[in-house]
XYZ file of C-alpha atoms in Angstrom:
209
model
C 57.236 12.127 -48.327
C 56.048 8.737 -48.751
C 53.909 8.962 -45.154
C 52.385 12.444 -46.435
C 51.039 10.899 -49.746
C 49.779 7.863 -47.961
C 47.836 10.058 -45.580
C 46.716 12.865 -48.249
C 46.494 10.950 -51.636
C 43.283 11.311 -52.239
C 42.729 14.970 -51.454
C 45.979 15.727 -53.015
C 44.796 14.033 -56.491
C 41.665 15.473 -56.261
C 42.493 19.104 -55.841
C 44.919 18.440 -59.113
C 41.954 17.034 -61.070
C 39.601 19.904 -60.022
C 42.265 22.771 -60.526
C 42.574 23.287 -56.543
C 45.934 22.492 -56.472
C 48.030 25.883 -55.455
C 51.977 25.542 -55.883
C 53.970 27.284 -53.232
C 56.733 30.098 -53.748
C 60.352 28.512 -55.041
C 63.102 29.319 -52.204
C 65.593 31.848 -53.846
C 69.093 30.248 -53.712
C 72.220 31.951 -55.535
C 75.159 29.845 -56.717
C 78.475 31.231 -58.479
C 78.706 31.285 -62.084
C 82.251 30.650 -63.811
C 82.563 34.043 -64.832
C 82.212 35.528 -61.176
C 78.433 36.425 -61.286
C 75.629 35.099 -59.471
C 73.255 32.729 -60.880
C 69.404 32.570 -59.199
C 67.938 29.571 -58.631
C 64.326 28.999 -57.521
C 64.061 25.686 -55.537
C 60.473 24.333 -55.100
C 59.157 21.930 -52.591
C 59.310 18.298 -52.552
C 55.695 18.131 -53.546
C 55.629 20.471 -56.373
C 59.020 18.771 -57.731
C 56.810 15.721 -58.107
C 53.731 17.455 -59.816
C 56.264 19.194 -62.016
C 58.103 15.506 -62.729
C 54.419 14.141 -63.994
C 53.727 17.422 -66.207
C 57.456 17.480 -67.768
C 56.884 13.506 -68.577
C 53.660 14.594 -70.378
C 54.957 17.491 -72.179
C 58.255 16.032 -73.489
C 56.980 13.727 -75.975
C 54.308 16.005 -77.324
C 56.701 19.150 -77.970
C 59.524 16.588 -79.030
C 58.077 15.982 -82.287
C 57.972 19.601 -83.198
C 61.332 20.805 -82.414
C 63.911 21.170 -84.865
C 66.744 18.785 -85.290
C 69.111 21.684 -85.321
C 68.187 22.130 -81.370
C 70.168 20.656 -78.759
C 69.286 22.785 -75.856
C 67.305 21.074 -72.667
C 66.123 18.139 -75.063
C 66.648 14.394 -73.935
C 69.560 12.892 -75.420
C 70.755 16.014 -76.637
C 73.753 18.572 -75.232
C 76.206 21.348 -76.047
C 78.730 19.022 -76.692
C 76.602 17.595 -79.897
C 76.067 21.235 -80.571
C 79.758 22.037 -80.633
C 80.332 18.686 -82.915
C 77.945 20.146 -85.580
C 79.756 23.213 -85.810
C 83.064 21.447 -86.364
C 81.121 19.567 -88.929
C 80.371 22.813 -90.698
C 84.142 23.942 -90.352
C 84.977 20.843 -92.114
C 82.409 21.494 -95.217
C 84.517 24.723 -95.501
C 82.703 27.382 -93.305
C 85.129 29.464 -91.508
C 82.692 31.962 -89.651
C 80.521 31.657 -86.829
C 78.185 34.250 -85.391
C 77.272 33.193 -81.502
C 73.953 34.753 -80.224
C 73.292 34.987 -76.600
C 69.873 35.671 -75.111
C 70.784 37.605 -72.204
C 68.657 37.143 -69.155
C 66.696 34.853 -71.136
C 64.959 32.825 -67.822
C 64.546 36.180 -66.107
C 62.428 37.630 -68.785
C 59.923 34.962 -70.320
C 56.546 36.419 -71.203
C 54.080 34.000 -69.399
C 50.930 35.183 -71.739
C 53.089 34.483 -75.151
C 54.288 31.104 -73.376
C 50.940 29.682 -72.471
C 49.746 30.688 -76.074
C 52.326 28.664 -77.471
C 51.540 25.983 -75.190
C 47.687 25.977 -76.101
C 48.743 25.445 -79.535
C 49.695 21.745 -78.541
C 47.776 21.303 -75.145
C 43.674 21.201 -75.330
C 43.409 20.004 -71.543
C 43.119 23.566 -69.754
C 43.655 22.235 -66.309
C 47.288 21.292 -67.537
C 47.490 25.246 -68.930
C 46.251 26.493 -65.605
C 48.521 24.479 -63.572
C 51.489 25.636 -65.237
C 50.501 29.111 -65.288
C 50.231 28.639 -61.467
C 53.845 27.660 -61.138
C 54.918 30.443 -63.533
C 52.895 32.906 -61.196
C 53.668 31.284 -57.668
C 56.286 33.701 -56.556
C 59.635 33.702 -54.913
C 60.601 33.469 -51.214
C 63.894 35.165 -50.272
C 64.730 36.199 -46.922
C 61.250 34.900 -45.658
C 59.428 37.512 -47.793
C 57.413 36.275 -50.953
C 57.513 38.143 -54.278
C 55.233 37.957 -56.972
C 56.329 36.737 -60.210
C 54.894 38.653 -63.291
C 57.595 37.415 -66.047
C 60.304 34.865 -66.123
C 60.760 31.156 -65.215
C 62.860 30.083 -62.126
C 65.974 27.995 -62.922
C 65.789 24.987 -60.223
C 63.870 21.906 -59.696
C 63.986 18.521 -61.079
C 66.420 17.715 -63.670
C 65.003 15.797 -66.815
C 68.696 15.441 -68.171
C 72.344 16.322 -67.462
C 71.626 19.984 -67.717
C 73.216 22.409 -65.516
C 71.323 24.391 -64.037
C 69.125 21.992 -63.194
C 65.345 22.040 -64.791
C 61.986 21.779 -63.620
C 58.595 22.348 -65.323
C 59.048 25.944 -65.504
C 62.266 25.945 -67.194
C 61.400 22.855 -69.464
C 58.368 24.872 -70.793
C 60.547 28.178 -71.200
C 62.467 26.174 -73.648
C 59.554 26.130 -76.038
C 60.411 29.924 -76.670
C 63.454 29.138 -78.600
C 62.683 26.058 -80.003
C 59.825 27.822 -81.387
C 62.067 30.681 -82.925
C 64.216 28.048 -84.472
C 61.722 27.311 -87.528
C 61.216 31.060 -88.211
C 65.207 31.437 -88.335
C 65.369 28.571 -90.587
C 63.244 30.264 -93.061
C 64.942 33.453 -92.663
C 68.505 31.819 -93.137
C 67.070 30.144 -96.684
C 65.980 33.389 -97.654
C 69.344 35.092 -96.976
C 72.013 33.597 -98.906
C 74.942 34.643 -96.413
C 73.355 32.409 -93.759
C 74.397 28.847 -94.387
C 72.797 27.050 -91.463
C 72.339 27.674 -87.573
C 72.613 25.571 -84.332
C 70.864 26.265 -81.066
C 72.366 25.226 -77.927
C 70.378 26.330 -74.751
C 69.675 30.003 -75.216
C 72.689 30.603 -77.823
C 72.234 30.388 -81.356
C 75.067 29.535 -83.744
C 74.831 30.769 -87.286
C 77.709 30.100 -89.637
C 77.741 32.164 -93.045
């Protein structure tokens, strides 16, 4: 990788600046899930991992400022264990019921257009927006055959924190969906007295009445 960058650094950076860089399709890999099923990962090339990390480092502080304090999934310094501790704290306050909501097949069904529009609310540089869209649309290679991706984000790539599965830029930006849902959920819980509070862990919501 270092040797390649030494030789091609100039043209590589120029391609990024003028919007000519084209991400490669991710390689499909399946790993076993605890429940006996299979989790599909999308493994990017080493060069795409590098670009994804650069994007993630820029996006993270921008969106961290607007994420809810009740959101624990796919965020630096936060994890599911902390969400459980918060649920335990609510239990000690006297709440005895929890509703667990799981967004099934979430990463496979993310709408690209809605997600891009959410990103535009905080990002003004269309080159960044275009590059992220290219990653979302880069396709998946399985058995030597490349298939287009019209929806969803691949689970795989660089890990920004101790998450399982690992997360790269597509997975990281997809977390904006549930994090953006949480303020609306908060407003709704305030207007309905039977809901006391809520916690988000990854793609799960916990609401205690």
